Every structure is written in structure tokens, then in C-alpha cells.
Amino acid sequence: MELLRRLNAFCFASQIIIGGFIFLPSSINAQSYCTPDFSNGCSPNITIKTVNIQGETTLLDNSNSGCSSGSYGDFTSLTAPDLEQGNTYAIQIGTDYNLYWQIDVRGWLDLNNNGTFEESEEILTTFGQNLAPTYGTSNGMAGSNTSFNYTVPASTPTGDYRMRIRLLYNSTQVSTMDACTQYMFGESEDYMIHIGTYTPTPTCNGAPDAGIISSNESLDLCPDEDFILSATGSSNDLGVTLQWQQRIPAGTGTWTDISGATGTTLTVSGITDNTDYRLVTTCTPTSDNSTSNTLTVNLKPSTECGTSDINQQNTTILKIYPNPAKDKVIIENNGSDDVQAVSIYNIVGDLMLSQENINNIDVSHLTQGTYFITIQFKNGENSIRKLEIIK
């Protein structure tokens, strides 16, 4: 007897208690909605015959559902149409009643998921819409099938929402019809709607312009020199993707995508062989693409580069310090070529500083990050180095 008492189960609202343990049904998060009613119910004619919503990829099409038991049909198990924030969709409601101007329809979408269809959540109505003016009334459906446009609020959180459609026959109560009150003749039906993130429709068409690419440095460089390539005039239409490619060795190798290089600039940290570069732009929906001009970056002879700027006496020709730097950068050149100008670029190739005939540079105004410092010598040669700024 004691065991039986311990195994006794008690149901409380949305939980079951057995022997001191609480079991939660899987639908505990489901809202409890009112069950709409019609005192005289529906009939084969006074009924919701069709509810049709074409989503982005899924279709809700409930046709010829007939008169639901108790004049209420729960169709929330049907596939939910997938709508997107900010987009407009047609909701088609149909009936078999031939005097359709005597039929009124209203719909609600529980956008706050609180289990109540509020007046502010009304998404469609025939009341006051002048849909059947031929018959001298400002109410009623326009025909056996009427289409209503609904725009999903752009701020709607993504998720699943319950929609209710109510059809009311020939009643003066249509102006006050709500989602729960009992009326005389009609039918109500519930469905689920899925709302997702807005995906802009691509605007590109055909092969997008790849533009012209250029370098911020000479195209003849030493192996350890960094440089930046940038594109101008590339298409920025919606749906266009950019991809930088390289070919090693230049002229004879195979073009390959550079991982992660999908913007209008490309920073290259040194090369080991003569290399070709180009930019490919593609219109995603059509796969049409175009390519930019090709830039070839050549390695200088080793006699011109030395070994990481070290001369035969193993003394440094060019020093840039401190690196990382905070306030000042000093350029020390022990070679025969004097420094003519110094330029500093950010990671996307924007010129941040340019000075002439100076070896002590104030960088205190630069924010923390990675930069590239270009030293131009009076003989026309350039050298580029990576510079880290810390704060």
C-alpha cells in the first residue's frame, strides 16, 4: 500500500509528479490558445475552403478541408510557410459560399507568442475594405477566393508563430469580430508560420565588372618585402562575390584561389617566386564572372636584395625600430642610398602618414594594429616592412 501511494501520480497544469519526481511534458513551452466557437457551426458552404501562402521555399496549401468538427480546425501540424522579415506575401482565403459578399474574414498572427491574438496582431480583414462594391457593401469577400497582402514587420524575431483565420457569415458583428468570441455561423482555422532572417534578392545580372588592380609598391621586390594590391571599379551589386587568385610561377603556373582573399584589397607578406595576381568577380545567381587585369610581381636578383638586408660585412643596411612601436619609429640606414620619403599604410591600403627626408617618425596618433611602412630611397628603390603599433 505504501508503494502504491508513492507511485500515485498527480497532474498539476503542465507537470506530472510521481513519487516526488517532476516530469515535464515535451509541449510545456507550447502556448494555450482559446478555442473559437460558432453556435450554429459551419456548413459545406459556409466554411474556409482554402488557405494558401507561398513562402520563400515552402508552401502552405490547405484546400477542400471541409467543415471542421466543432467549426474549428487545428492545422498547426501542416508545413509552415517560411516568410522573411520585411517581405510582403499574399495570403489567399477561399470559400464555397456563392454569395461571397456576405462572408467576412479576419486573420491574426501571434507575433509576441503570448498565447493571445491581440487586435494589434491582425494581419488581414475584409471589414471596410470595399472588396465587393458591386453589391453595395463595404464588407465581404471579393469573390470565392480573395488575396490579402501581408508585410512581415522587419523587427520580428525569427521563429515560429501561430496564425488564426476566422470566417463569419452575414453578421453585423463583423466590425468587432475577434479571435475567440462565439458567433452564429462560420469557421476558424489555426496554422503555423515560420519567420526567418531577411535575405536580400541579388541585383547582379551577367558578368560583373572586375575593375583594375594595382600595387602600392614597385612590382620588382625582394622575397621578404610586403605589398598591397587594390582593386578599383569592381562591381558592388548585390550578389557579387570577389576572389583574389595567384599563379606561381608567373606565366606558367595554375591559377588558384587565395584563401580568405575576398575583398577589394590584398596584403601579401613576401613571395618566393615570380607571381601573377588577379581578381575574379562572380554574380552568384548566374555564375557569370569576369577577371581583372593581371599584375606580375617579380623577385629581384639576390645580389640586389642580399640576405634580409644584410651586407657582406654582416652589418645592417636598414633598421626600423622599435617594432612594435608606440610613439616613435626610427629608421636607420647604413647603406649608400639615402632615404627620400617614408609612407605608412593601414591594413586595407589607406595612406595614414607621409613624410620626406626624415628618420624619426611620430606614430603616436595611429591606433593599435598592423601597418605597412614604405621607405623610398633617392635612387628610386623602395623597401616595405610590416609595422605593429601598440598602445
CSV table of C-alpha atoms in Angstrom, one decimal:
chain,number,residue,atom,x,y,z
A,1,MET,CA,0.0,0.0,0.0
A,2,GLU,CA,2.8,2.4,0.8
A,3,LEU,CA,4.4,1.6,-2.5
A,4,LEU,CA,1.1,2.3,-4.3
A,5,ARG,CA,0.8,5.6,-2.5
A,6,ARG,CA,4.3,6.6,-3.5
A,7,LEU,CA,3.6,5.7,-7.2
A,8,ASN,CA,0.4,7.8,-7.2
A,9,ALA,CA,0.5,10.4,-9.9
A,10,PHE,CA,-0.9,13.9,-9.6
A,11,CYS,CA,-1.4,16.2,-12.6
A,12,PHE,CA,-0.9,19.9,-12.0
A,13,ALA,CA,-1.4,22.2,-15.0
A,14,SER,CA,1.7,21.4,-17.1
A,15,GLN,CA,3.6,18.9,-14.8
A,16,ILE,CA,3.2,15.4,-13.5
A,17,ILE,CA,4.5,14.4,-10.1
A,18,ILE,CA,5.4,10.8,-9.4
A,19,GLY,CA,6.9,9.7,-6.2
A,20,GLY,CA,8.4,13.1,-5.6
A,21,PHE,CA,9.9,13.4,-9.1
A,22,ILE,CA,8.6,16.1,-11.6
A,23,PHE,CA,8.1,15.1,-15.2
A,24,LEU,CA,7.6,17.9,-17.7
A,25,PRO,CA,5.7,17.2,-20.9
A,26,SER,CA,7.6,18.0,-24.1
A,27,SER,CA,5.0,20.6,-25.0
A,28,ILE,CA,5.4,22.6,-21.8
A,29,ASN,CA,6.6,25.6,-23.8
A,30,ALA,CA,3.5,25.5,-26.1
A,31,GLN,CA,1.0,28.3,-25.6
A,32,SER,CA,-2.5,27.6,-24.5
A,33,TYR,CA,-4.8,29.3,-27.0
A,34,CYS,CA,-8.6,29.9,-26.7
A,35,THR,CA,-10.8,27.5,-28.8
A,36,PRO,CA,-13.0,29.7,-31.0
A,37,ASP,CA,-16.7,28.7,-31.4
A,38,PHE,CA,-19.7,29.2,-33.6
A,39,SER,CA,-23.1,28.4,-32.0
A,40,ASN,CA,-24.6,27.1,-35.3
A,41,GLY,CA,-21.3,25.9,-36.6
A,42,CYS,CA,-20.2,25.8,-40.3
A,43,SER,CA,-21.7,24.0,-43.3
A,44,PRO,CA,-20.4,22.6,-46.5
A,45,ASN,CA,-20.7,26.2,-48.0
A,46,ILE,CA,-20.1,28.4,-45.0
A,47,THR,CA,-16.6,27.3,-44.4
A,48,ILE,CA,-13.0,28.1,-45.0
A,49,LYS,CA,-12.3,26.1,-48.2
A,50,THR,CA,-8.7,27.4,-49.0
A,51,VAL,CA,-5.8,28.9,-47.1
A,52,ASN,CA,-2.7,29.3,-49.3
A,53,ILE,CA,0.6,31.1,-48.6
A,54,GLN,CA,3.6,30.8,-50.7
A,55,GLY,CA,6.7,31.2,-48.6
A,56,GLU,CA,10.3,31.6,-49.8
A,57,THR,CA,10.8,27.9,-50.2
A,58,THR,CA,7.8,26.2,-48.6
A,59,LEU,CA,4.1,26.4,-49.5
A,60,LEU,CA,1.1,26.2,-47.2
A,61,ASP,CA,-1.8,25.0,-49.3
A,62,ASN,CA,-4.8,23.7,-47.4
A,63,SER,CA,-7.6,23.2,-49.9
A,64,ASN,CA,-11.0,21.5,-49.6
A,65,SER,CA,-10.6,20.9,-45.9
A,66,GLY,CA,-14.4,21.0,-45.4
A,67,CYS,CA,-16.4,21.9,-42.3
A,68,SER,CA,-14.2,21.2,-39.3
A,69,SER,CA,-15.6,19.4,-36.3
A,70,GLY,CA,-16.8,22.0,-33.8
A,71,SER,CA,-16.3,24.6,-36.5
A,72,TYR,CA,-12.6,24.8,-35.5
A,73,GLY,CA,-9.7,23.2,-37.5
A,74,ASP,CA,-6.3,22.9,-35.9
A,75,PHE,CA,-3.9,22.7,-38.9
A,76,THR,CA,-0.7,23.6,-37.0
A,77,SER,CA,0.9,20.3,-37.9
A,78,LEU,CA,1.0,21.3,-41.6
A,79,THR,CA,4.2,22.5,-43.2
A,80,ALA,CA,4.7,26.2,-42.1
A,81,PRO,CA,5.4,28.6,-44.9
A,82,ASP,CA,8.8,30.3,-44.4
A,83,LEU,CA,8.4,34.1,-44.5
A,84,GLU,CA,11.2,36.6,-44.1
A,85,GLN,CA,11.5,39.8,-42.1
A,86,GLY,CA,10.3,42.9,-44.1
A,87,ASN,CA,9.0,41.0,-47.1
A,88,THR,CA,5.4,41.0,-48.4
A,89,TYR,CA,3.4,37.9,-49.0
A,90,ALA,CA,-0.1,37.0,-50.5
A,91,ILE,CA,-2.5,35.1,-48.2
A,92,GLN,CA,-5.3,33.6,-50.2
A,93,ILE,CA,-8.5,32.7,-48.4
A,94,GLY,CA,-11.3,30.8,-50.2
A,95,THR,CA,-14.9,29.8,-49.6
A,96,ASP,CA,-17.6,27.8,-51.4
A,97,TYR,CA,-20.4,30.2,-50.5
A,98,ASN,CA,-21.7,31.7,-53.7
A,99,LEU,CA,-23.0,35.0,-52.1
A,100,TYR,CA,-19.4,35.8,-51.1
A,101,TRP,CA,-20.1,39.4,-50.3
A,102,GLN,CA,-22.0,38.1,-47.2
A,103,ILE,CA,-18.8,36.4,-46.0
A,104,ASP,CA,-16.2,38.2,-43.9
A,105,VAL,CA,-12.8,37.1,-42.9
A,106,ARG,CA,-10.2,38.2,-40.4
A,107,GLY,CA,-6.8,36.8,-39.5
A,108,TRP,CA,-4.3,37.3,-36.7
A,109,LEU,CA,-0.6,36.3,-36.1
A,110,ASP,CA,0.6,36.0,-32.5
A,111,LEU,CA,3.8,37.9,-33.0
A,112,ASN,CA,4.7,38.1,-29.3
A,113,ASN,CA,3.9,34.4,-28.7
A,114,ASN,CA,1.9,35.1,-25.6
A,115,GLY,CA,-1.0,32.8,-26.4
A,116,THR,CA,-3.4,35.6,-27.2
A,117,PHE,CA,-4.4,37.0,-30.6
A,118,GLU,CA,-4.5,40.8,-30.0
A,119,GLU,CA,-6.1,43.5,-32.0
A,120,SER,CA,-2.7,44.9,-33.0
A,121,GLU,CA,-1.8,41.5,-34.4
A,122,GLU,CA,-4.5,41.5,-37.1
A,123,ILE,CA,-2.9,40.7,-40.4
A,124,LEU,CA,-6.0,40.6,-42.7
A,125,THR,CA,-9.6,41.7,-42.8
A,126,THR,CA,-12.4,42.2,-45.2
A,127,PHE,CA,-14.2,44.7,-43.0
A,128,GLY,CA,-14.2,48.2,-44.6
A,129,GLN,CA,-12.1,47.1,-47.5
A,130,ASN,CA,-14.7,47.7,-50.3
A,131,LEU,CA,-13.8,44.3,-51.7
A,132,ALA,CA,-17.4,43.8,-53.0
A,133,PRO,CA,-18.6,47.2,-54.1
A,134,THR,CA,-20.9,45.8,-56.8
A,135,TYR,CA,-23.3,44.7,-54.1
A,136,GLY,CA,-23.4,48.0,-52.3
A,137,THR,CA,-21.5,46.9,-49.2
A,138,SER,CA,-18.1,47.8,-47.9
A,139,ASN,CA,-17.6,44.4,-46.3
A,140,GLY,CA,-17.4,40.9,-47.6
A,141,MET,CA,-15.0,38.9,-49.8
A,142,ALA,CA,-14.3,40.0,-53.3
A,143,GLY,CA,-15.0,36.5,-54.6
A,144,SER,CA,-14.8,32.9,-53.7
A,145,ASN,CA,-11.1,33.4,-53.4
A,146,THR,CA,-9.6,36.6,-52.0
A,147,SER,CA,-5.9,37.5,-51.7
A,148,PHE,CA,-4.6,39.7,-48.9
A,149,ASN,CA,-1.1,41.2,-48.8
A,150,TYR,CA,0.8,40.9,-45.5
A,151,THR,CA,4.1,42.5,-44.8
A,152,VAL,CA,6.2,40.9,-42.1
A,153,PRO,CA,7.5,43.6,-39.7
A,154,ALA,CA,11.2,43.9,-40.2
A,155,SER,CA,11.9,43.8,-36.5
A,156,THR,CA,10.0,40.5,-35.9
A,157,PRO,CA,12.3,38.0,-34.1
A,158,THR,CA,12.9,34.8,-36.1
A,159,GLY,CA,10.9,31.8,-35.0
A,160,ASP,CA,7.5,30.0,-35.3
A,161,TYR,CA,4.2,31.8,-34.8
A,162,ARG,CA,0.6,30.7,-34.7
A,163,MET,CA,-1.9,32.2,-37.2
A,164,ARG,CA,-5.7,32.2,-36.8
A,165,ILE,CA,-8.2,32.7,-39.7
A,166,ARG,CA,-11.9,33.2,-38.9
A,167,LEU,CA,-14.7,33.3,-41.4
A,168,LEU,CA,-18.0,34.8,-40.3
A,169,TYR,CA,-21.3,34.6,-42.2
A,170,ASN,CA,-23.7,37.6,-42.7
A,171,SER,CA,-23.4,39.2,-39.3
A,172,THR,CA,-23.5,42.8,-38.1
A,173,GLN,CA,-20.8,41.7,-35.6
A,174,VAL,CA,-18.1,41.7,-38.2
A,175,SER,CA,-16.8,45.1,-37.2
A,176,THR,CA,-16.0,43.7,-33.7
A,177,MET,CA,-15.1,40.1,-34.6
A,178,ASP,CA,-12.1,38.9,-32.5
A,179,ALA,CA,-10.2,35.7,-32.4
A,180,CYS,CA,-12.1,34.0,-29.5
A,181,THR,CA,-15.7,35.2,-29.2
A,182,GLN,CA,-18.6,32.8,-30.1
A,183,TYR,CA,-20.6,33.8,-33.2
A,184,MET,CA,-23.5,32.1,-35.0
A,185,PHE,CA,-22.3,30.8,-38.4
A,186,GLY,CA,-18.7,30.4,-39.5
A,187,GLU,CA,-15.4,28.5,-39.0
A,188,SER,CA,-12.0,29.1,-37.6
A,189,GLU,CA,-8.6,27.6,-38.5
A,190,ASP,CA,-5.2,27.7,-37.0
A,191,TYR,CA,-1.8,27.4,-38.8
A,192,MET,CA,1.9,27.8,-38.0
A,193,ILE,CA,4.1,30.5,-39.7
A,194,HIS,CA,7.9,30.5,-39.7
A,195,ILE,CA,9.6,33.8,-39.9
A,196,GLY,CA,13.3,33.9,-40.8
A,197,THR,CA,16.0,36.5,-41.5
A,198,TYR,CA,15.6,38.7,-44.5
A,199,THR,CA,17.8,37.6,-47.4
A,200,PRO,CA,18.2,40.4,-50.0
A,201,THR,CA,17.5,39.5,-53.6
A,202,PRO,CA,20.7,39.7,-55.7
A,203,THR,CA,20.6,42.6,-58.2
A,204,CYS,CA,23.6,41.5,-60.3
A,205,ASN,CA,22.9,40.2,-63.8
A,206,GLY,CA,25.5,38.9,-66.2
A,207,ALA,CA,29.3,39.1,-65.7
A,208,PRO,CA,30.1,41.8,-63.1
A,209,ASP,CA,33.0,44.2,-63.7
A,210,ALA,CA,36.2,43.1,-62.0
A,211,GLY,CA,37.8,46.5,-62.3
A,212,ILE,CA,41.5,47.3,-62.4
A,213,ILE,CA,44.1,46.1,-59.8
A,214,SER,CA,47.3,48.0,-58.9
A,215,SER,CA,50.0,47.8,-56.3
A,216,ASN,CA,51.2,50.3,-53.8
A,217,GLU,CA,54.8,49.2,-54.5
A,218,SER,CA,57.2,48.5,-57.3
A,219,LEU,CA,56.4,45.2,-59.0
A,220,ASP,CA,60.1,44.2,-58.5
A,221,LEU,CA,60.6,43.2,-54.9
A,222,CYS,CA,62.9,41.2,-52.6
A,223,PRO,CA,61.5,38.0,-51.1
A,224,ASP,CA,60.8,39.5,-47.6
A,225,GLU,CA,59.1,42.6,-48.8
A,226,ASP,CA,55.3,43.0,-48.2
A,227,PHE,CA,53.0,44.8,-50.6
A,228,ILE,CA,49.3,45.6,-51.0
A,229,LEU,CA,47.2,45.1,-54.1
A,230,SER,CA,43.9,47.0,-54.5
A,231,ALA,CA,41.1,47.0,-57.0
A,232,THR,CA,39.2,50.0,-58.3
A,233,GLY,CA,36.0,49.9,-60.3
A,234,SER,CA,34.9,46.5,-59.2
A,235,SER,CA,31.1,45.8,-59.2
A,236,ASN,CA,29.4,46.1,-55.8
A,237,ASP,CA,26.0,44.9,-56.9
A,238,LEU,CA,24.1,42.6,-54.5
A,239,GLY,CA,25.0,39.0,-55.2
A,240,VAL,CA,28.6,39.7,-56.4
A,241,THR,CA,31.5,37.9,-54.8
A,242,LEU,CA,35.2,38.8,-55.1
A,243,GLN,CA,38.1,36.3,-55.1
A,244,TRP,CA,41.8,37.0,-55.5
A,245,GLN,CA,43.8,34.4,-57.3
A,246,GLN,CA,47.5,33.8,-57.8
A,247,ARG,CA,49.6,31.9,-60.3
A,248,ILE,CA,53.0,30.5,-59.3
A,249,PRO,CA,55.3,30.7,-61.2
A,250,ALA,CA,54.1,33.7,-63.2
A,251,GLY,CA,53.0,32.9,-66.7
A,252,THR,CA,53.2,29.1,-66.5
A,253,GLY,CA,51.6,28.0,-63.2
A,254,THR,CA,47.9,27.3,-62.4
A,255,TRP,CA,45.6,29.9,-61.1
A,256,THR,CA,44.4,29.1,-57.6
A,257,ASP,CA,42.2,31.0,-55.1
A,258,ILE,CA,43.9,32.7,-52.2
A,259,SER,CA,42.2,31.6,-49.0
A,260,GLY,CA,40.2,34.4,-47.3
A,261,ALA,CA,41.1,37.0,-50.0
A,262,THR,CA,37.6,38.2,-50.8
A,263,GLY,CA,37.8,41.9,-50.5
A,264,THR,CA,38.9,44.8,-52.7
A,265,THR,CA,42.4,44.8,-51.2
A,266,LEU,CA,45.0,42.0,-50.8
A,267,THR,CA,48.0,42.2,-48.5
A,268,VAL,CA,50.9,39.9,-49.5
A,269,SER,CA,53.6,39.1,-46.9
A,270,GLY,CA,56.6,38.3,-49.2
A,271,ILE,CA,56.9,36.0,-52.2
A,272,THR,CA,59.2,33.1,-53.0
A,273,ASP,CA,58.8,33.1,-56.8
A,274,ASN,CA,57.6,35.4,-59.6
A,275,THR,CA,53.9,35.5,-59.1
A,276,ASP,CA,50.8,36.6,-61.1
A,277,TYR,CA,47.8,38.2,-59.3
A,278,ARG,CA,44.3,38.9,-60.5
A,279,LEU,CA,40.8,39.5,-59.1
A,280,VAL,CA,37.7,37.4,-60.2
A,281,THR,CA,34.2,38.8,-59.7
A,282,THR,CA,31.2,36.4,-59.9
A,283,CYS,CA,27.4,37.0,-60.0
A,284,THR,CA,26.3,34.3,-57.6
A,285,PRO,CA,22.8,33.6,-59.0
A,286,THR,CA,24.0,33.2,-62.6
A,287,SER,CA,27.6,32.1,-62.0
A,288,ASP,CA,28.7,34.6,-64.7
A,289,ASN,CA,32.2,36.0,-63.9
A,290,SER,CA,34.9,38.3,-65.2
A,291,THR,CA,38.6,38.8,-64.3
A,292,SER,CA,40.7,41.9,-63.8
A,293,ASN,CA,44.0,42.7,-65.4
A,294,THR,CA,46.9,40.6,-64.3
A,295,LEU,CA,49.8,42.0,-62.2
A,296,THR,CA,53.1,40.2,-62.2
A,297,VAL,CA,55.3,40.6,-59.1
A,298,ASN,CA,58.9,39.7,-59.9
A,299,LEU,CA,61.7,38.8,-57.5
A,300,LYS,CA,64.8,41.0,-57.6
A,301,PRO,CA,68.2,39.3,-58.1
A,302,SER,CA,69.7,38.1,-54.9
A,303,THR,CA,72.6,40.5,-55.5
A,304,GLU,CA,70.2,43.4,-55.1
A,305,CYS,CA,68.4,42.0,-52.1
A,306,GLY,CA,71.3,40.5,-50.1
A,307,THR,CA,70.1,38.3,-47.3
A,308,SER,CA,67.4,40.1,-45.4
A,309,ASP,CA,69.1,43.5,-45.9
A,310,ILE,CA,72.5,42.3,-44.6
A,311,ASN,CA,75.6,43.3,-46.5
A,312,GLN,CA,78.8,41.3,-46.9
A,313,GLN,CA,80.3,42.7,-43.7
A,314,ASN,CA,77.1,41.4,-41.9
A,315,THR,CA,76.2,44.9,-40.8
A,316,THR,CA,72.6,46.0,-41.2
A,317,ILE,CA,71.8,48.2,-44.1
A,318,LEU,CA,68.3,49.2,-43.0
A,319,LYS,CA,66.9,49.1,-39.5
A,320,ILE,CA,63.3,50.1,-38.4
A,321,TYR,CA,62.9,50.1,-34.6
A,322,PRO,CA,61.3,49.8,-32.2
A,323,ASN,CA,58.8,47.3,-33.7
A,324,PRO,CA,56.3,47.0,-32.2
A,325,ALA,CA,56.2,50.8,-31.7
A,326,LYS,CA,54.1,53.0,-29.5
A,327,ASP,CA,55.0,56.7,-30.1
A,328,LYS,CA,58.2,56.9,-32.3
A,329,VAL,CA,59.7,54.9,-35.1
A,330,ILE,CA,63.4,55.3,-36.0
A,331,ILE,CA,64.7,54.5,-39.5
A,332,GLU,CA,68.4,53.8,-39.5
A,333,ASN,CA,70.1,53.4,-42.9
A,334,ASN,CA,73.8,52.5,-43.1
A,335,GLY,CA,73.8,51.9,-46.9
A,336,SER,CA,74.8,54.3,-49.6
A,337,ASP,CA,71.2,55.1,-50.6
A,338,ASP,CA,69.7,58.0,-48.6
A,339,VAL,CA,66.0,57.9,-47.5
A,340,GLN,CA,63.9,60.3,-49.6
A,341,ALA,CA,60.4,59.6,-48.2
A,342,VAL,CA,58.5,57.5,-45.7
A,343,SER,CA,54.9,56.4,-46.0
A,344,ILE,CA,52.7,54.3,-43.7
A,345,TYR,CA,49.6,52.4,-44.9
A,346,ASN,CA,46.9,50.6,-42.8
A,347,ILE,CA,46.0,47.0,-43.5
A,348,VAL,CA,43.5,48.0,-46.2
A,349,GLY,CA,45.9,50.2,-48.1
A,350,ASP,CA,44.9,53.6,-46.9
A,351,LEU,CA,47.7,56.1,-46.6
A,352,MET,CA,48.0,57.2,-42.9
A,353,LEU,CA,51.2,59.2,-43.0
A,354,SER,CA,53.7,60.5,-45.5
A,355,GLN,CA,57.0,62.4,-44.7
A,356,GLU,CA,60.1,63.4,-46.6
A,357,ASN,CA,63.8,63.4,-45.6
A,358,ILE,CA,63.1,62.2,-42.0
A,359,ASN,CA,64.4,59.3,-40.0
A,360,ASN,CA,62.4,59.9,-36.8
A,361,ILE,CA,58.7,59.4,-37.2
A,362,ASP,CA,55.9,60.3,-34.8
A,363,VAL,CA,53.3,57.5,-34.8
A,364,SER,CA,51.5,58.4,-31.6
A,365,HIS,CA,48.3,59.3,-33.5
A,366,LEU,CA,48.0,55.8,-35.0
A,367,THR,CA,45.6,53.3,-33.4
A,368,GLN,CA,46.8,49.9,-32.3
A,369,GLY,CA,47.1,47.4,-35.2
A,370,THR,CA,49.1,46.3,-38.2
A,371,TYR,CA,50.6,48.8,-40.7
A,372,PHE,CA,53.0,48.7,-43.6
A,373,ILE,CA,55.8,51.2,-43.7
A,374,THR,CA,57.3,52.1,-47.1
A,375,ILE,CA,60.8,53.6,-47.4
A,376,GLN,CA,61.6,55.3,-50.7
A,377,PHE,CA,65.3,55.8,-51.4
A,378,LYS,CA,66.7,58.6,-53.6
A,379,ASN,CA,67.9,56.1,-56.2
A,380,GLY,CA,64.2,55.2,-56.8
A,381,GLU,CA,64.2,51.9,-55.0
A,382,ASN,CA,61.6,51.1,-52.3
A,383,SER,CA,61.5,48.9,-49.3
A,384,ILE,CA,58.4,47.8,-47.4
A,385,ARG,CA,58.1,46.4,-43.9
A,386,LYS,CA,55.4,45.4,-41.5
A,387,LEU,CA,54.9,47.7,-38.5
A,388,GLU,CA,53.0,46.8,-35.4
A,389,ILE,CA,51.5,49.7,-33.3
A,390,ILE,CA,50.7,49.0,-29.7
A,391,LYS,CA,49.0,51.3,-27.1
